[in-house]
XYZ file of C-alpha atoms in Angstrom:
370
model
C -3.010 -12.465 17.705
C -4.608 -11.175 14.861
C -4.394 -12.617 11.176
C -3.147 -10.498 8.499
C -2.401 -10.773 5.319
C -1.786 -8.389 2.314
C -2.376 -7.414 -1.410
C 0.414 -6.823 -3.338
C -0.229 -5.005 -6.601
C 3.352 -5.533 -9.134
C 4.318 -4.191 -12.291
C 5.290 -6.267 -15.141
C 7.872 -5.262 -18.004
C 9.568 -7.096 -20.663
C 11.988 -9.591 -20.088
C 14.599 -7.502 -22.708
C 13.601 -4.074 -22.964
C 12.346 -3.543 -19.279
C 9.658 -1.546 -20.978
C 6.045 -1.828 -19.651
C 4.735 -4.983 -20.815
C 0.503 -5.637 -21.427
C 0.590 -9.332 -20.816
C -1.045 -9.909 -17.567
C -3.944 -11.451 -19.015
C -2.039 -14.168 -21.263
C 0.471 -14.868 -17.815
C -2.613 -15.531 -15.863
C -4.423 -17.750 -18.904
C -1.028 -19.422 -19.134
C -0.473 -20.275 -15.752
C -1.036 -23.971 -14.549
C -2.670 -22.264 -11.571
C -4.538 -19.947 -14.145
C -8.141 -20.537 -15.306
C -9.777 -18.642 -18.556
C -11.732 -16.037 -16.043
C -7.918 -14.348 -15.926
C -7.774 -15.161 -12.203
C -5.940 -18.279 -10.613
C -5.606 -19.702 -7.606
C -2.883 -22.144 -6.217
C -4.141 -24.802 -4.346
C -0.690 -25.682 -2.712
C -0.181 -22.144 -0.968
C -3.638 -20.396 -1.339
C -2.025 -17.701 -3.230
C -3.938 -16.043 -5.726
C -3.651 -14.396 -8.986
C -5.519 -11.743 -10.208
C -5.455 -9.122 -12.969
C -5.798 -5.467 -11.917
C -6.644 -2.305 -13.802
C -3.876 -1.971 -16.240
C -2.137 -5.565 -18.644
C 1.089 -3.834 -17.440
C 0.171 -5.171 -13.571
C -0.532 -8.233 -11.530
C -2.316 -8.633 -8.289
C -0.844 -11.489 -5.805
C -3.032 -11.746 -2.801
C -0.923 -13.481 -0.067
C -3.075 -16.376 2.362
C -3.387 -14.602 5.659
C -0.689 -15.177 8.236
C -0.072 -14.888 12.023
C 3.826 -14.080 12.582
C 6.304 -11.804 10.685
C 8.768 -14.815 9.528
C 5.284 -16.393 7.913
C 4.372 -12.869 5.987
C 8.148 -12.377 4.942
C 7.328 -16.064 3.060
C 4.197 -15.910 2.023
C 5.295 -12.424 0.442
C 8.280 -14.174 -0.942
C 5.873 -16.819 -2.040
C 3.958 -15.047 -3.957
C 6.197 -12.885 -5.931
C 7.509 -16.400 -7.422
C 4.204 -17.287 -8.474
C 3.514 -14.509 -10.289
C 7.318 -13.857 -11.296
C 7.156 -17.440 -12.893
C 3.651 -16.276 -14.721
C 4.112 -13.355 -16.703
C 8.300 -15.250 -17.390
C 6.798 -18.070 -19.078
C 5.157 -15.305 -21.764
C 8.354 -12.765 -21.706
C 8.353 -10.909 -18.765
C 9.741 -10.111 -15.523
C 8.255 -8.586 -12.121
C 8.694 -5.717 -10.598
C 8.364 -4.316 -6.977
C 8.223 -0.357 -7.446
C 5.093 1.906 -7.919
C 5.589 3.469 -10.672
C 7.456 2.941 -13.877
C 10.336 5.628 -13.985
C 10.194 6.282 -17.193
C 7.838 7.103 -19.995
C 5.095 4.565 -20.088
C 1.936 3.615 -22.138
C -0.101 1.479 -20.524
C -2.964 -0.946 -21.751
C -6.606 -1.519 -20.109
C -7.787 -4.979 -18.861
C -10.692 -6.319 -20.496
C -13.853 -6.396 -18.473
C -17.065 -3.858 -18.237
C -16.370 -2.844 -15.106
C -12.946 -1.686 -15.881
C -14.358 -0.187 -18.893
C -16.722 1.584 -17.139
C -14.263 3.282 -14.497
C -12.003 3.994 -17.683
C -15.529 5.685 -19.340
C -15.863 7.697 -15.553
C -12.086 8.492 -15.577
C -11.331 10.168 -18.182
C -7.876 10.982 -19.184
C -6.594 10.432 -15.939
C -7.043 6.702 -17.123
C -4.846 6.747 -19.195
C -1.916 8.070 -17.236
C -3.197 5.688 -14.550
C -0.371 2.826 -13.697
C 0.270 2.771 -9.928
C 1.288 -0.213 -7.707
C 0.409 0.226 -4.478
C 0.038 -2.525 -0.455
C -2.248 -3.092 0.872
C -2.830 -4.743 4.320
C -5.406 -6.511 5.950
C -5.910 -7.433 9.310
C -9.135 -9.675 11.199
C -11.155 -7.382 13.325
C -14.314 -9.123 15.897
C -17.065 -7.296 14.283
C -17.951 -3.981 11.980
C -18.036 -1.956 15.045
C -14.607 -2.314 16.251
C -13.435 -1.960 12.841
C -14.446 1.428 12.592
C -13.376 2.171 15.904
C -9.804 1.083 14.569
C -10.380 3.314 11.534
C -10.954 6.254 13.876
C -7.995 5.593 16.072
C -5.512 4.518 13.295
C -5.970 7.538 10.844
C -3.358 9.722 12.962
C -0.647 6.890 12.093
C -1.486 6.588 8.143
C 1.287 9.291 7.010
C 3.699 7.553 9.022
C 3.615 4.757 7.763
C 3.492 6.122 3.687
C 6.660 7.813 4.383
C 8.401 4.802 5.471
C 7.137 2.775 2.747
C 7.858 5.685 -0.195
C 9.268 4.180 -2.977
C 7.861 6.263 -6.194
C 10.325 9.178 -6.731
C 10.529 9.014 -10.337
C 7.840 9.500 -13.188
C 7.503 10.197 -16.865
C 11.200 10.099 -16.910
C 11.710 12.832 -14.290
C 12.343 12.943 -10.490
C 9.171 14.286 -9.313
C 10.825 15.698 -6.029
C 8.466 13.468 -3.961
C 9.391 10.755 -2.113
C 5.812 8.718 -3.071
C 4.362 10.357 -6.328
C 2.313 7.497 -6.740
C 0.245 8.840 -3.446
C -0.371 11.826 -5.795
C -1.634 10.309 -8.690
C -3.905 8.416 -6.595
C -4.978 11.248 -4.768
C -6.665 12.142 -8.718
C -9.513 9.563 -8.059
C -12.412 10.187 -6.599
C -12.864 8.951 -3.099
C -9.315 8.749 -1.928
C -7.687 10.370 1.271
C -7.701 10.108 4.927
C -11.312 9.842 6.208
C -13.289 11.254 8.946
C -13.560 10.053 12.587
C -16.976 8.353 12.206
C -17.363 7.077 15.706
C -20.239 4.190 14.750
C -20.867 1.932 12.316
C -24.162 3.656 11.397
C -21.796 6.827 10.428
C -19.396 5.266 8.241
C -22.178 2.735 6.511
C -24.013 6.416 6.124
C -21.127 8.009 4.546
C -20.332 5.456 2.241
C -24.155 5.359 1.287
C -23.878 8.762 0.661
C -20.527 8.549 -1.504
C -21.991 5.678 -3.790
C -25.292 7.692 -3.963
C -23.605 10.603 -5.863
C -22.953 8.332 -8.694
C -19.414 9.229 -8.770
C -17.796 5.843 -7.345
C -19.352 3.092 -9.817
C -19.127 0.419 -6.649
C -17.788 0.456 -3.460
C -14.782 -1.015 -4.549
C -13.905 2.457 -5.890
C -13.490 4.067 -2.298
C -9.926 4.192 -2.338
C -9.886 5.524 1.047
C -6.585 5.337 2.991
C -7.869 2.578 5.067
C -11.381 1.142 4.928
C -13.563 -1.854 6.065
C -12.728 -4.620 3.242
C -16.381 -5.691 1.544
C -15.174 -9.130 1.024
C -13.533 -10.375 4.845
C -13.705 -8.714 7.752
C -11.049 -6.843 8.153
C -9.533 -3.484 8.247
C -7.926 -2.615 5.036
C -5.157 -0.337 5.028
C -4.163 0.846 1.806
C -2.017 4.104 2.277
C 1.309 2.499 1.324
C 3.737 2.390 -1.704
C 4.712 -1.354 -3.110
C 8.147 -2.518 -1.196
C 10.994 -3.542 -3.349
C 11.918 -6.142 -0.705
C 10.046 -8.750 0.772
C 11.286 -8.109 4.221
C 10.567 -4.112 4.535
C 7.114 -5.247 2.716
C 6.250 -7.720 5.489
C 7.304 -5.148 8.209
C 5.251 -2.493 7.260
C 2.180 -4.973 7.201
C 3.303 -5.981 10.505
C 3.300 -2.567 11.778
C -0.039 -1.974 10.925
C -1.009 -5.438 12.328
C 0.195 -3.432 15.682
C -1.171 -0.533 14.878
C -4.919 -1.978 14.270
C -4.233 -4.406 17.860
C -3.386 -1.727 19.504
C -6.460 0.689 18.246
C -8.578 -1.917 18.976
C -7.305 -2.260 22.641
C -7.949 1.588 23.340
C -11.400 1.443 21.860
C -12.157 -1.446 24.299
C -10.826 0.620 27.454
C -12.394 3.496 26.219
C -9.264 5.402 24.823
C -10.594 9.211 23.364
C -10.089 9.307 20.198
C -8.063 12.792 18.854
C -10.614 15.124 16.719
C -7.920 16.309 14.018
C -9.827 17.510 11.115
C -9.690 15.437 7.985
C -8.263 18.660 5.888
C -5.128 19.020 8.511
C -4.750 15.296 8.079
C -4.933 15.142 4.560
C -1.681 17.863 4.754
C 0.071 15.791 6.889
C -0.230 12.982 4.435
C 0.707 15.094 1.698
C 3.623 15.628 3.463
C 4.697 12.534 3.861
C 4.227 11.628 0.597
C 6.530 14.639 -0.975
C 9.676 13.670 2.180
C 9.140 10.463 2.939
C 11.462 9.821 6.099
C 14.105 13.005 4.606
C 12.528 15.324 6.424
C 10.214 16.118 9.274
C 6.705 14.994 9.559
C 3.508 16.030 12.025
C 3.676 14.493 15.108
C 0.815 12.863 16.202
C 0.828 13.171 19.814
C 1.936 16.715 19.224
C 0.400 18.054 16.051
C 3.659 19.728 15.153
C 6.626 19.111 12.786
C 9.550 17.042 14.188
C 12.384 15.006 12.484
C 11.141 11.976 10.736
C 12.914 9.785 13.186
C 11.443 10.780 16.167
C 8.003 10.291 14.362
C 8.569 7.421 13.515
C 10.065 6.395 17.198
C 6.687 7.989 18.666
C 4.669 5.166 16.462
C 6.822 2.374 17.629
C 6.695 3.313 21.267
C 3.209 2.965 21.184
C 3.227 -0.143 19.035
C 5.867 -1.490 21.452
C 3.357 -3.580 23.747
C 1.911 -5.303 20.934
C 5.336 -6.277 19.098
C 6.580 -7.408 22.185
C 3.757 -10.426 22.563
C 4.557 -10.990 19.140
C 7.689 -11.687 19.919
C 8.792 -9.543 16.407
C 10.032 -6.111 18.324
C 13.475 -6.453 17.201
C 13.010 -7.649 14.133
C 10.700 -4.952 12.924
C 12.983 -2.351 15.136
C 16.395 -3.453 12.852
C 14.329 -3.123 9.473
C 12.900 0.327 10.515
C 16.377 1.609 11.986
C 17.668 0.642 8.056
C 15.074 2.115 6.977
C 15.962 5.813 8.559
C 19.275 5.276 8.261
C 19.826 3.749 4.645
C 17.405 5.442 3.068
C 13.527 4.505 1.993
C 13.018 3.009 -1.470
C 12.941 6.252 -2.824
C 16.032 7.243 -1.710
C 18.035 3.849 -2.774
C 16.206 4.442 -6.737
C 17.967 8.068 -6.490
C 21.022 7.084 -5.406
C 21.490 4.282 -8.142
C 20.009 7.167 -10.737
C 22.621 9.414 -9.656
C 25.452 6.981 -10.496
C 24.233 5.965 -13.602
C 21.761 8.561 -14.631
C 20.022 5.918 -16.230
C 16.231 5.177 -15.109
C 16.890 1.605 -16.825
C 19.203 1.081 -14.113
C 16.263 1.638 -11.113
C 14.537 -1.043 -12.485
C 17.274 -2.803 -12.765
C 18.032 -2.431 -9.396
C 14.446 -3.399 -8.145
C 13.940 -6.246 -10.894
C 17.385 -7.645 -8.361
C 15.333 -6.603 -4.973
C 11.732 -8.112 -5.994
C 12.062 -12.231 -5.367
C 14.665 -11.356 -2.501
């Protein structure tokens, strides 16, 4: 079965005040598994540290891993390592987003992070989002963009079961994943088109970094992509889980969902022409309900309930979590999922009991090593 592993991109506040905290940079010089370039690597586990756009945020990138049990650790795994980082210089990790509440945030030093701040604008400053992203081994660049083409359908789906952003600038935004929309303010983000060869997508992306508008290609923020530095499929549509477990699931899902692409590209599987406009709708959709509401069917292009969505995408993942041996595992965490609420929905109900946003990240400072 295919590898996988993931990117998991996590805020950092202070230890006392919970307020945003710029010290990503000192937790990673720090760090016995630190070195001065603000990156660090443990040799024991493979994890690695980075630093990411904002001092407020910290990168883990988790080893790649072939079962569910192994993700839900290496996840777990990771969040210690960087959750003992930025502790030993005053702070504390955190697994949402989006901070809740008002927020000035601080750029990492480095030109290339100046220059996207120079491109950006304003929008830099307001710019302090957390999301997951998954990657997963495909044979060659052809079949990866034949997954890209045959996965896009799915993307919504799975950013409404992974919402977990409600809250921003101190207000409840009324969607479920309002850090989808403040990504969606950078250039080159979205669901993409169906490209049907690797000449197309290389072409497009040509085209995209020819404008002058993305600096590099590491500023196509697509939904999901071809990664530049493995070879895999990168899917990147999802919010950061509070919980290792729901985290690992949702990676695992698209594990299936990229096995099984790739199987129906092999036997010749047509792929469904829905226009990247309509798709982009139906992922704005999901981003404002999350799993409260309906979303567009894919094998139906029309609205249904959320749950039956949702148990569309794992009958056709069923075959592949089945060999896997993780169909019930990933079936109980989904079920809680729809039936407990998302993240979003657990941050509103503790904000409605409290009516304190210092109690959500409370809440999710409790959630994040669990």
């Amino acid at each position: 079965m295919r590898p996988f592993g993931v990117e998991e991109e996590l805020l950092i506040v202070d230890a006392e005040t919970l307020a945003p905290a710029p010290i990503a940079e000192e937790a990673l010089r720090r760090s016995k598994s630190g070195s001065g370039s603000g990156t660090g690597v443990d040799v024991m586990t493979d994890h690695e540290l980075t630093a990411e756009f904002k001092q407020e945020q910290i990168e883990v990138v988790c080893p790649p891993q072939a079962t569910l049990d192994d993700q839900i650790s290496a996840i777990r795994e990771g969040r210690s390592l960087a959750a003992a980082a930025v502790g030993a210089v005053g702070g504390r990790l955190l697994a949402i987003p989006i901070i809740p509440g008002y927020a000035a945030s601080t750029l990492s030093p480095g030109e290339r992070y100046d220059a996207i701040s120079e491109e950006l604008g304003f929008t830099t400053l307001e710019h302090l989002t957390c999301g997951f992203h998954v990657h997963v081994e495909v044979e060659s660049t052809d079949e990866g963009v034949g997954v890209l083409d045959r996965i896009r359908l799915w993307l919504p789906t799975l950013l409404a079961l992974s919402a977990n952003s409600p809250f921003w600038q101190g207000v409840d935004t009324d969607y479920s994943s309002y850090r989808y929309q403040l990504l969606s303010r950078l250039p080159a983000t979205g669901p993409t088109d169906v490209f049907g060869s690797r000449d197309d997508y290389e072409d497009h992306c040509r085209q995209l970094l020819g404008s002058g508008v993305p600096l590099d290609a590491g500023m196509l923020y697509f939904d999901a992509r071809l990664s530049a530095r493995y070879q895999t499929v990168e899917v990147r549509v999802a919010d950061i889980s509070m919980t290792a477990e729901r985290a690992a699931v949702i990676a695992c899902l698209v594990r299936a969902l990229v096995e099984t692409a790739a199987r129906d590209r092999h036997y010749g599987v047509e792929i469904a022409p829905v226009r990247t406009n309509l798709l982009r709708m139906w992922t704005w959709q999901a981003s404002r309900d999350g799993v409260e509401a309906d979303l567009v069917d894919p094998t139906t292009l029309s609205p249904a309930p959320a749950r039956a969505v949702v148990g569309r995408l794992l009958d056709k993942l069923r075959p592949v979590l089945e060999e896997t041996g993780e169909r019930d595992h990933v079936e109980d965490v989904v079920t809680d999922i729809l039936t407990t609420g998302s993240g979003a929905r657990a941050q509103r109900r503790v904000h409605d009991d409290s009516g304190d946003l210092s109690d959500v990240i409370r809440h999710a400072l409790d959630l994040t090593l669990r």
